Tab-separated table of C-alpha atoms in Angstrom:
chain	number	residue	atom	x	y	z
A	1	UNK	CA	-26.063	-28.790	-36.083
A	2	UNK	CA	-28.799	-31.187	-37.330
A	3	UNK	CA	-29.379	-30.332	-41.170
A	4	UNK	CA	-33.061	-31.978	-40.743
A	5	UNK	CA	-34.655	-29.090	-38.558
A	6	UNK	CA	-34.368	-26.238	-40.634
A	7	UNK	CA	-35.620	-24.297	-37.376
A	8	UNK	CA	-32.405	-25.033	-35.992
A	9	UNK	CA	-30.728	-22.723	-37.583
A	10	UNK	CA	-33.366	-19.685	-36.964
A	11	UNK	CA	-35.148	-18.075	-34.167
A	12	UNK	CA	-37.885	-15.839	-34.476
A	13	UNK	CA	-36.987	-12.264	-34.322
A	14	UNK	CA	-39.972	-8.746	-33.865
A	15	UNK	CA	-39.202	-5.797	-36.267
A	16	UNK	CA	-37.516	-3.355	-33.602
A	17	UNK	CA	-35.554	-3.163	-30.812
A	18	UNK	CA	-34.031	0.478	-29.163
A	19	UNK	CA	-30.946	2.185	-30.547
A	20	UNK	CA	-29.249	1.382	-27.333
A	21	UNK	CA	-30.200	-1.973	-27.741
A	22	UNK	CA	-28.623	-2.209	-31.086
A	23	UNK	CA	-25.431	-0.249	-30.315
A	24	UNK	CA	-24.808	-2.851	-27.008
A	25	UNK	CA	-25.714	-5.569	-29.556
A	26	UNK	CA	-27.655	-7.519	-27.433
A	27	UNK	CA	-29.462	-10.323	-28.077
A	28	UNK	CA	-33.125	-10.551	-29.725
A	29	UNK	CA	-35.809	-12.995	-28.396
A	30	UNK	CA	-39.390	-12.668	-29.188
A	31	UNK	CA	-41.411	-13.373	-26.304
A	32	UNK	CA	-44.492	-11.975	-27.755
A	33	UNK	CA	-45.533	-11.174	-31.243
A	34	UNK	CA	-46.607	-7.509	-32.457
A	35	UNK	CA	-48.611	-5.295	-30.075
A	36	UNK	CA	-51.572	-5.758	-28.314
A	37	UNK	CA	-52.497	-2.045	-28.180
A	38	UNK	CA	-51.860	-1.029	-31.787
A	39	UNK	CA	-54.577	1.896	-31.994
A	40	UNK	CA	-51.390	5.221	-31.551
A	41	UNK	CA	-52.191	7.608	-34.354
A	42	UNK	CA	-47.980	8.058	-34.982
A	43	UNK	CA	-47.328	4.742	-35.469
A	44	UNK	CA	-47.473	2.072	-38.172
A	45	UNK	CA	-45.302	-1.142	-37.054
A	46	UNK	CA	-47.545	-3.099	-36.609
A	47	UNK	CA	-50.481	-2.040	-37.952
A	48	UNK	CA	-51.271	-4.874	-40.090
A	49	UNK	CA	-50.284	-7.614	-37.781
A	50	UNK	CA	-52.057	-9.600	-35.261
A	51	UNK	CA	-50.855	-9.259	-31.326
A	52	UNK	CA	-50.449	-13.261	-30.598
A	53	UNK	CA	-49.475	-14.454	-27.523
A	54	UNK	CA	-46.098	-16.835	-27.131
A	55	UNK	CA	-46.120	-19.646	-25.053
A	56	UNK	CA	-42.964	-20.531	-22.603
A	57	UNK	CA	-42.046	-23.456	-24.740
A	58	UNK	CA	-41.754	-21.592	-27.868
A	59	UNK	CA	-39.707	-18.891	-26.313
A	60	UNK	CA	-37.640	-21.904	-24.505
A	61	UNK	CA	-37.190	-23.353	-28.258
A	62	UNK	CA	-35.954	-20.027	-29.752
A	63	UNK	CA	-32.898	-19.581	-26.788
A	64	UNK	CA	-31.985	-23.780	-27.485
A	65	UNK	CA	-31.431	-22.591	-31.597
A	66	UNK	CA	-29.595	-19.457	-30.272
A	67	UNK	CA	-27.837	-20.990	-27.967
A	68	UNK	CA	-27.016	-23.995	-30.434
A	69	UNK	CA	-26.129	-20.990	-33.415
A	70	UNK	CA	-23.668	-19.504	-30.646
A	71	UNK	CA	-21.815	-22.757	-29.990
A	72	UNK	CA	-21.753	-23.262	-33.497
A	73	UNK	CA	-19.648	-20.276	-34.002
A	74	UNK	CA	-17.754	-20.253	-31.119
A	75	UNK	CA	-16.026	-24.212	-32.577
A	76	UNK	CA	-16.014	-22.709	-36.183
A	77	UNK	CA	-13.943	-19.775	-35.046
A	78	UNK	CA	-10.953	-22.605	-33.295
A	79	UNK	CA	-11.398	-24.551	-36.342
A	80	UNK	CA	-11.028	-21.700	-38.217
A	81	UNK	CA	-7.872	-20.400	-36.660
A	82	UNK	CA	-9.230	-17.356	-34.816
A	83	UNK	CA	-9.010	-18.674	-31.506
A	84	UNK	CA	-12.224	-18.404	-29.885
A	85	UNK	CA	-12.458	-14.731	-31.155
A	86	UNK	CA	-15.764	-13.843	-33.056
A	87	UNK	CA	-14.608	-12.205	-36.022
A	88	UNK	CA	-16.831	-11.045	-39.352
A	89	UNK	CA	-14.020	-13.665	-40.720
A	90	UNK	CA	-15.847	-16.557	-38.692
A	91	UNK	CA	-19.353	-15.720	-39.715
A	92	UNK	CA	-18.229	-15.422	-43.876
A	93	UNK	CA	-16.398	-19.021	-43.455
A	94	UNK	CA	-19.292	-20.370	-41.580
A	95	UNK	CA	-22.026	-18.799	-44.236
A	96	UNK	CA	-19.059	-20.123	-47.082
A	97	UNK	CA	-18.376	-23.507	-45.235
A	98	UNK	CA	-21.824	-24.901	-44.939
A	99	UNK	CA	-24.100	-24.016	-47.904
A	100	UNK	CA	-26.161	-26.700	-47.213
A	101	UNK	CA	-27.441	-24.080	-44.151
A	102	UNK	CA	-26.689	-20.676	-45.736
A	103	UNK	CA	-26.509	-21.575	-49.644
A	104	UNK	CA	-28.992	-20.833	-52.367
A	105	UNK	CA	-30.432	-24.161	-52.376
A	106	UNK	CA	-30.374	-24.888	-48.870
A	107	UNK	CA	-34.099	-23.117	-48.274
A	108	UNK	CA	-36.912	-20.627	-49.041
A	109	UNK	CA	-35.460	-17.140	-49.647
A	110	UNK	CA	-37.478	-16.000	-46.195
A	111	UNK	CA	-35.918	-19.040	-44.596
A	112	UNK	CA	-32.535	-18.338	-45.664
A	113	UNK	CA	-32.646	-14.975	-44.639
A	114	UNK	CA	-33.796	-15.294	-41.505
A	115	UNK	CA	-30.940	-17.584	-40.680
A	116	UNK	CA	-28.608	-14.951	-41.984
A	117	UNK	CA	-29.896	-12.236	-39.756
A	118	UNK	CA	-29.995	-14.576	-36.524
A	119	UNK	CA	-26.122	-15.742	-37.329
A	120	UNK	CA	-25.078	-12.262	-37.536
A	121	UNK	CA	-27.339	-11.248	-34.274
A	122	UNK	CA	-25.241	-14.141	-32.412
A	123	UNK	CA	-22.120	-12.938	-33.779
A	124	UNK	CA	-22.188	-9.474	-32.716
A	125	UNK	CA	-23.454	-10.705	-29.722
A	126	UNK	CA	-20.915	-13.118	-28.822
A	127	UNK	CA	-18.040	-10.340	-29.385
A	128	UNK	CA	-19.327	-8.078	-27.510
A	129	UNK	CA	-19.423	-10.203	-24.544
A	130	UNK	CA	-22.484	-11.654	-24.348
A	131	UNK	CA	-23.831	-9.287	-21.986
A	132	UNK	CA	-27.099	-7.847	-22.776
A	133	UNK	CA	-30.763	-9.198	-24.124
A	134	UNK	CA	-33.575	-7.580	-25.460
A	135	UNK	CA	-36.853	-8.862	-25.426
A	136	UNK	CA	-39.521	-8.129	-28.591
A	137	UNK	CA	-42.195	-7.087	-29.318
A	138	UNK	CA	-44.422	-4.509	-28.154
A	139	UNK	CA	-45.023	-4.727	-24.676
A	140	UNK	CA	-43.627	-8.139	-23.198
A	141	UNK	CA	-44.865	-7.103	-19.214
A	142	UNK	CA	-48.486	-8.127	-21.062
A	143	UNK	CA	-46.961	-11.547	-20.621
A	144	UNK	CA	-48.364	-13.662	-17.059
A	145	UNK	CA	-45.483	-12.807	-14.781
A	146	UNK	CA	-44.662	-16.551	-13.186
A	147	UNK	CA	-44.464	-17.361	-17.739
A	148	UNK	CA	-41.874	-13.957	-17.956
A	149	UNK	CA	-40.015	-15.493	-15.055
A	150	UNK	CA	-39.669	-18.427	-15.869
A	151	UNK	CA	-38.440	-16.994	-19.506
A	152	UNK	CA	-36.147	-14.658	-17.904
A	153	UNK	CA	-34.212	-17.872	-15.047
A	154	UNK	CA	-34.250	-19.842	-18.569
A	155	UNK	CA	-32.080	-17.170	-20.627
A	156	UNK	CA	-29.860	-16.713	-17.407
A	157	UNK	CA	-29.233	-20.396	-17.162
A	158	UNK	CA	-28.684	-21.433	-20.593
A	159	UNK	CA	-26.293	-17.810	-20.940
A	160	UNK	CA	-24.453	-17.613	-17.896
A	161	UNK	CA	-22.839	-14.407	-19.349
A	162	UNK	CA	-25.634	-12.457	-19.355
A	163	UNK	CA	-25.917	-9.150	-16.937
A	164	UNK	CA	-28.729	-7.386	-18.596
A	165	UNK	CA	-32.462	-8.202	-19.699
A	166	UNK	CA	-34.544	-5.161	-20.838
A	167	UNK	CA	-37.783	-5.220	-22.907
A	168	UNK	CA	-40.730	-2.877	-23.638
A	169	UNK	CA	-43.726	-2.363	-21.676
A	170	UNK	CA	-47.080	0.191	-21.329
A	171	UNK	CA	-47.685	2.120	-18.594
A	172	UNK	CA	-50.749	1.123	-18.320
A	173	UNK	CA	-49.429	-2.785	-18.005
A	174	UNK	CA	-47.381	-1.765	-14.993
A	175	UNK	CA	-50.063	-0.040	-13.734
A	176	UNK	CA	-52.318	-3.050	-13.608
A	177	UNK	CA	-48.897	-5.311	-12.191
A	178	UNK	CA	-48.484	-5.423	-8.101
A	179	UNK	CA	-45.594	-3.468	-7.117
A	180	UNK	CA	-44.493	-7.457	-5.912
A	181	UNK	CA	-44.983	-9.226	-9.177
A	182	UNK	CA	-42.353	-6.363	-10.502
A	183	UNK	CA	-39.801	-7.291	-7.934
A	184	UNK	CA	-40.000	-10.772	-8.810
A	185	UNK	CA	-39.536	-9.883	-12.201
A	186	UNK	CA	-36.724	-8.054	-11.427
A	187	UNK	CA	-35.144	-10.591	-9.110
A	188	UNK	CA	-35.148	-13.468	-12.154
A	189	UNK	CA	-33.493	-10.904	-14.040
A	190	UNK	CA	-36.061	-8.395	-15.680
A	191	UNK	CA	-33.398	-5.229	-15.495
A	192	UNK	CA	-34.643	-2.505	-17.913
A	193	UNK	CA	-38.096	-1.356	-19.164
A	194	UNK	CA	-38.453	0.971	-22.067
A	195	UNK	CA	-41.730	2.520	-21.732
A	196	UNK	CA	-43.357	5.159	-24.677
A	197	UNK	CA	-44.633	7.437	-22.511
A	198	UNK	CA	-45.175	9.778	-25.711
A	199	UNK	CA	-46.649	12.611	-23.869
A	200	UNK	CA	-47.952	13.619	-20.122
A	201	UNK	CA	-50.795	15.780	-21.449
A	202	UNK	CA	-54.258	13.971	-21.476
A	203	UNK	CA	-55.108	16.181	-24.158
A	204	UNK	CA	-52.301	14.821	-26.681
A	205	UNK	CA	-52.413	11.178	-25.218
A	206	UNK	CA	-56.257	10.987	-26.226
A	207	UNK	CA	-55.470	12.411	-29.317
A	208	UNK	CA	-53.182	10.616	-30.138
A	209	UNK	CA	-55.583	7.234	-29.014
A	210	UNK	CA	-52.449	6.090	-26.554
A	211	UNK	CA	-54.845	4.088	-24.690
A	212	UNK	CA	-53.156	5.565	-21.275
A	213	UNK	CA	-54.137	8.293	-18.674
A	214	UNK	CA	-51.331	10.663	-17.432
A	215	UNK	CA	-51.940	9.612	-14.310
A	216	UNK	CA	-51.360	5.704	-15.572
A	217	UNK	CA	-48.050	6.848	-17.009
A	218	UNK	CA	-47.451	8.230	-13.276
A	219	UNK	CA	-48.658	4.969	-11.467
A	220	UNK	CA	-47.074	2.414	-13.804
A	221	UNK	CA	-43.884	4.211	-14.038
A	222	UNK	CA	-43.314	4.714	-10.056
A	223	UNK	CA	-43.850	1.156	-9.638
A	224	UNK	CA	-41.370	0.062	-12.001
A	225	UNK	CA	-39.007	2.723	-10.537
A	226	UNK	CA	-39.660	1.383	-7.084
A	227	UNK	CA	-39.294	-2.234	-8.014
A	228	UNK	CA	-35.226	-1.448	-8.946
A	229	UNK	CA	-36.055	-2.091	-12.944
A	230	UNK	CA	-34.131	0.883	-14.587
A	231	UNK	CA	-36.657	2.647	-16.306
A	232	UNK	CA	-36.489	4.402	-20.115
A	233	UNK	CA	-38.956	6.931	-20.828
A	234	UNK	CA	-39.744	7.817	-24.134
A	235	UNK	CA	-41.044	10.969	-24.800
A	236	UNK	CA	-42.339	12.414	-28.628
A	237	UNK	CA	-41.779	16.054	-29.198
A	238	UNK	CA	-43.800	17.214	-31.736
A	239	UNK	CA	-46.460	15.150	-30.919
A	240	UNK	CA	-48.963	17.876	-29.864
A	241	UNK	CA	-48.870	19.931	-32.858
A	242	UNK	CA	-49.000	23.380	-33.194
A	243	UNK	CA	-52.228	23.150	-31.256
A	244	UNK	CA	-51.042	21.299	-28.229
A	245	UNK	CA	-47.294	21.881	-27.760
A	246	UNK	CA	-47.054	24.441	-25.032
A	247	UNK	CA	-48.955	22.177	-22.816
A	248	UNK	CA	-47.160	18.977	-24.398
A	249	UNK	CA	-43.755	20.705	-23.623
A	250	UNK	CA	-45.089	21.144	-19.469
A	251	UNK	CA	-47.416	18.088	-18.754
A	252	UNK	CA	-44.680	15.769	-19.896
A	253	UNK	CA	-42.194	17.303	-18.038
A	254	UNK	CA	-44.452	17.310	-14.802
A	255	UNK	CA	-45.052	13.781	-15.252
A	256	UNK	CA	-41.586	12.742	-15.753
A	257	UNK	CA	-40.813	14.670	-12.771
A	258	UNK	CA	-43.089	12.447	-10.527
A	259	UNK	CA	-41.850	9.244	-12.341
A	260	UNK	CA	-38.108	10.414	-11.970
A	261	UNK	CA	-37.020	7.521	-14.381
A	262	UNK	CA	-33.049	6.318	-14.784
A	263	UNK	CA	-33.252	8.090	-18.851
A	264	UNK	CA	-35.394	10.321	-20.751
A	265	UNK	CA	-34.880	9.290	-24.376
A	266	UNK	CA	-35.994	11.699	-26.724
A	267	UNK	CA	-37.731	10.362	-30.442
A	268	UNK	CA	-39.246	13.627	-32.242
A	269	UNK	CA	-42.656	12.785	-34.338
A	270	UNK	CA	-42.017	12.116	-37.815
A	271	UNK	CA	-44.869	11.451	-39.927
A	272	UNK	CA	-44.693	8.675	-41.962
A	273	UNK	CA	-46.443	6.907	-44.707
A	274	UNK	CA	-48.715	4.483	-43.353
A	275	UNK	CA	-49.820	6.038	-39.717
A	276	UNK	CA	-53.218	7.384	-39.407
A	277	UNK	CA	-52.192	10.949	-38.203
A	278	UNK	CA	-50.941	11.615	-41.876
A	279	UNK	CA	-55.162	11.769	-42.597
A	280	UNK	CA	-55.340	14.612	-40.273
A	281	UNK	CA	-52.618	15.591	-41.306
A	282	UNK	CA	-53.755	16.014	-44.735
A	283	UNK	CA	-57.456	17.411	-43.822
A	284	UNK	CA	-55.620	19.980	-41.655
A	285	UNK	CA	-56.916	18.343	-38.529
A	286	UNK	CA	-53.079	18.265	-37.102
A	287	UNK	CA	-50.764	21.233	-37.612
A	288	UNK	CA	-46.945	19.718	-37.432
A	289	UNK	CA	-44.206	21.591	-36.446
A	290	UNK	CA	-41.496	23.572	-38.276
A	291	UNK	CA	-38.126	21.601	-36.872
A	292	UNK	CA	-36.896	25.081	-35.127
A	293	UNK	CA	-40.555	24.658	-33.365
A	294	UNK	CA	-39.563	21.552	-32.728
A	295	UNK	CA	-36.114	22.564	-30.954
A	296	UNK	CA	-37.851	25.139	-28.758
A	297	UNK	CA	-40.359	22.850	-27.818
A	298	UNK	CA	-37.608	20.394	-26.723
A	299	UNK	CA	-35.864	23.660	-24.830
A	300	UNK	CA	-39.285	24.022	-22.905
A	301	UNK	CA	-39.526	20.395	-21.343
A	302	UNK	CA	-35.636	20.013	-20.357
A	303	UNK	CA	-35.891	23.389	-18.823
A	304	UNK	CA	-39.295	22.178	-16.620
A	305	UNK	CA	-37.376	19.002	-15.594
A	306	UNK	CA	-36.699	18.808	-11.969
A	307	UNK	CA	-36.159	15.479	-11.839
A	308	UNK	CA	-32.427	13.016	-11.947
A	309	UNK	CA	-32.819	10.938	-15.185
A	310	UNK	CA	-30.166	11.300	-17.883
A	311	UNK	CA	-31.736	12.376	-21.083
A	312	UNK	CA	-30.698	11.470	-24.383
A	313	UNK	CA	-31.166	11.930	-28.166
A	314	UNK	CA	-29.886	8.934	-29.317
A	315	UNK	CA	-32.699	8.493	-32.498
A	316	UNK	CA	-32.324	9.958	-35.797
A	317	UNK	CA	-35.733	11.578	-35.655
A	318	UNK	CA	-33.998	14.444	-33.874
A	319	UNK	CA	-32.176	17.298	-35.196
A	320	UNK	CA	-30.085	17.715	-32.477
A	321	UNK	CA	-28.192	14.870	-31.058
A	322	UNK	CA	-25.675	16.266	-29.005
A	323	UNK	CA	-28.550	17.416	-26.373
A	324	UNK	CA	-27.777	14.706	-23.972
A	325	UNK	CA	-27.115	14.633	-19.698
A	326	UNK	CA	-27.747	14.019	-16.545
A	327	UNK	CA	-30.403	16.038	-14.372
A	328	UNK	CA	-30.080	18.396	-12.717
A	329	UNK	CA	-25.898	18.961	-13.225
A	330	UNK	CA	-25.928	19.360	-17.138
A	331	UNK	CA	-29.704	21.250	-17.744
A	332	UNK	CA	-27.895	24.000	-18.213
A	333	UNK	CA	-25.397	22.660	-20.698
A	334	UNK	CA	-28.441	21.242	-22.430
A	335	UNK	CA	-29.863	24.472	-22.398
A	336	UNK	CA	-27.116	25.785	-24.136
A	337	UNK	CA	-26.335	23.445	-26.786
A	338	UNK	CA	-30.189	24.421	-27.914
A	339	UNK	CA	-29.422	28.011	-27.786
A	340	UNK	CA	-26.380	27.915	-29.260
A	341	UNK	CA	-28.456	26.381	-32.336
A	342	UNK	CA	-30.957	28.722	-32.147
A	343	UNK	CA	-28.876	31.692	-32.432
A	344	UNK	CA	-27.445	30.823	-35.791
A	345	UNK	CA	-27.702	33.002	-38.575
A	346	UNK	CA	-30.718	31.392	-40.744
A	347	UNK	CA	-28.635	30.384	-43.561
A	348	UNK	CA	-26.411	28.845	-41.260
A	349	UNK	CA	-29.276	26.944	-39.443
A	350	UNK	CA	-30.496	26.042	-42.986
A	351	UNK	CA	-27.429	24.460	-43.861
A	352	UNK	CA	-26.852	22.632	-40.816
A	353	UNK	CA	-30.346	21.021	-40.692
A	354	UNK	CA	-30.208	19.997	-44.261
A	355	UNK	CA	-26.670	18.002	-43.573
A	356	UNK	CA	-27.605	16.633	-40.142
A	357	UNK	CA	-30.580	14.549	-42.103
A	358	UNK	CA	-28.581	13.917	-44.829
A	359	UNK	CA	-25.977	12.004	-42.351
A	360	UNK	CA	-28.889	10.339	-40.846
A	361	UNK	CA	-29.848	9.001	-44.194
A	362	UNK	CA	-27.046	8.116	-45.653
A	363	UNK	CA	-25.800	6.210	-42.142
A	364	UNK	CA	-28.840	3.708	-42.667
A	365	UNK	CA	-29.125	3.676	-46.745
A	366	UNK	CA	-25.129	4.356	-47.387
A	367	UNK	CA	-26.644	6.697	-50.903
A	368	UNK	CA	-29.354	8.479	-52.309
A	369	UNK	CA	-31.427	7.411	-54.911
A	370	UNK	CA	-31.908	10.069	-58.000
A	371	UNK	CA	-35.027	11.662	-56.867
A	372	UNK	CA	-33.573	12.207	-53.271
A	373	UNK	CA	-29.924	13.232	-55.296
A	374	UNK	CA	-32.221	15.960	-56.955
A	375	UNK	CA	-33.695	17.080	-53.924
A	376	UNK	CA	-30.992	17.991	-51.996
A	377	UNK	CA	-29.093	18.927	-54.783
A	378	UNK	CA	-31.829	22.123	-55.323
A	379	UNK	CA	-31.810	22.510	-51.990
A	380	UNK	CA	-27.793	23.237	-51.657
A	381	UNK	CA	-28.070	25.315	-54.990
A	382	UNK	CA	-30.784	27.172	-53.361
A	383	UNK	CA	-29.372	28.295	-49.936
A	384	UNK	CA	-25.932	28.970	-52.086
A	385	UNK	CA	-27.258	31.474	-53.957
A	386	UNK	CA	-29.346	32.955	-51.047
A	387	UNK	CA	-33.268	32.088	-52.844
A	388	UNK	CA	-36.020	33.430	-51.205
A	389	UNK	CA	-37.559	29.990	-51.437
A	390	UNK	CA	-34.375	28.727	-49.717
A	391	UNK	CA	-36.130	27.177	-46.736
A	392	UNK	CA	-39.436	25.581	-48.410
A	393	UNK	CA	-36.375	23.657	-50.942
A	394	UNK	CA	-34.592	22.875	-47.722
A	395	UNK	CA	-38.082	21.342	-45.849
A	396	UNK	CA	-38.590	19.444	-49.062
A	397	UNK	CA	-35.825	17.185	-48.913
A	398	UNK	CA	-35.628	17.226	-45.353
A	399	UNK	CA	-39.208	15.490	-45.436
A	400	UNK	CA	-38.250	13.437	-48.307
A	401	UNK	CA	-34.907	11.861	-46.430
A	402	UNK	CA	-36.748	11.301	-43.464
A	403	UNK	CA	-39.248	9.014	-45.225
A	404	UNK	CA	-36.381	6.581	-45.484
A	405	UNK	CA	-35.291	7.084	-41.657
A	406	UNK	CA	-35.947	4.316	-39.209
């Protein structure tokens, strides 16, 4: 590894990637930077950043340090004993064994942590098999599609192990794409979009300022469906408010019936610090939802689904995780699982909300800090001794622990 290129021992990497993405530990490359939408009331990513274009050769750069960062570590772990196998063993002696790369004095405190993160992201990678690759940021279809291809044939050739590409994209790109410029993007290698499709009412989508017609949603996500890239809906319950969710619930569920994409991943609204719905919010221009309103409103679009996708709460955002299945076999099961929650006693349904966020917390932040302690401390005291004011304690911290949720 040549100690004079500090870049060679960091890639760029965006700010998210999907939960599915992190469980399969795939590997991050940022093809573009930020997003070149960026106007959605419920979101504040990237807010404050500029949407900047990559070119090829960067992108081509970032897989040579990867791929130089995996062959690193695939040496140190036979010089280290381990046999070829990627171990969290390998990556401390390799952080231990060269500090002029990983040590105090070896960069910047950005620079050094950036290496860091991109060792690690190689690591997991590598011992998982090498399989999978996400591309960042925003909405990498925005990218020409003979540049994306020739991005995707590069990763394939310099990672022969790789089986799966995915990325995310706006309906309204595909839209705009020829049903042959997908294929080709799917024949280098493109396998998986993840699309926010948010909602399939007009109503909440222009609300909302998604920048995207119901009927876009439709025409971009058929496309990509009839290309052969998997498609991954996302869809935002909540989103409508008070004011909107009935129709929310129904339009979305139409749409996603006419898409009819491979998954259906659920990520219920949270309002954050930062995105510009919290104004309305505040000014009582945008009524959220109670999280039992919530549940039923989740209970109305799986029961209007006609379609075959497998849906799935995989996100912390949502209360209930174990609503999860393939259409049309397990609706009913999913069906179920909501009523079954439903028909708790309240106290019961208190309790269980209140620890299902707490596990969510504490499974990204490993404690609480004092305030949070004191929060859901009064709000166990509270449904214990059966106070009338049992449910606004319980909403309290609930709110509070989901500021820290990601």
């Amino acid at each position: 590894m040549n100690t004079e290129k500090p870049r060679q021992y960091s890639f760029e990497l965006g700010p998210i990637r999907p939960p599915s993405e992190g469980r399969d530990f795939s590997l991050l490359t940022r093809a573009t930077r930020n997003c070149p939408w960026n106007r959605c009331e419920f979101c504040s990513i990237y807010k404050d950043k500029k949407f900047e274009y990559r070119s090829v050769e960067e992108i081509k750069q970032d897989i040579d340090v990867a791929r130089a960062i995996s062959d690193e570590i695939r040496a140190s772990s036979w010089r280290l004993g381990y046999g070829g196998r990627v171990t969290d063993e390998v990556v401390v002696g390799i952080v231990q064994g060269t500090p002029e790369i990983y040590g105090t004095d070896s960069a910047e405190p950005e620079e050094r942590a950036a290496r860091v993160h991109c060792l690690v992201n190689v690591a997991n990678w590598l011992a998982s098999g090498a399989r999978t690759v996400f591309l960042q940021d925003a909405n990498t279809l925005i990218m020409r599609p003979p540049e994306l291809i020739e991005v995707l044939k590069y990763l394939k050739e310099t990672f022969p192990t790789i089986e799966r590409i995915t990325s995310y994209a706006r309906s309204k790109t595909a839209a705009q794409r020829s049903l042959e410029e997908l294929k080709a993007l799917h024949q280098a290698g493109l396998s998986r979009l993840h699309v926010g499709l948010e909602s399939g009412s007009d109503d909440v989508l222009a609300e909302m300022q998604k920048g995207v017609t119901a009927e876009e949603h439709v025409i971009g996500g058929r496309k990509i469906v009839e290309s052969g890239i998997s498609l991954s809906e996302y869809v935002m319950p909540g989103l409508g408010g008070r004011k909107w969710s009935e129709r929310h619930a129904r339009e979305t569920a139409r749409v996603l019936n006419q898409i009819d994409p491979a998954f259906v991943r659920l990520r219920s609204l949270i309002a954050r610090e930062g995105i510009p719905l919290q104004r309305k919010i505040e000014l009582g221009e945008f009524e959220l939802l109670t999280e039992d309103e919530v549940v039923d409103e989740i209970r109305l679009l799986i029961e209007n689904l006609s379609c075959d996708s497998y849906v799935v709460s995989d996100q912390m955002s949502n209360l209930l995780l174990e609503v999860e299945g393939q259409l049309p076999q397990d609706k009913q099961k999913m069906l179920d699982t909501i009523d079954g929650y439903r028909a708790m006693p309240p106290e019961k349904r208190l309790k269980f909300r209140l620890n299902r966020r707490l596990q969510s917390y504490l499974a990204v932040h490993g404690g609480l800090t004092q305030d949070l302690s004191e929060k859901v401390q009064e709000a166990v005291e509270s449904i214990k001794i059966g106070s009338p004011d049992a449910e606004v304690k319980v909403d309290q911290a609930i709110e509070a622990l989901k500021g820290g949720f990601m």
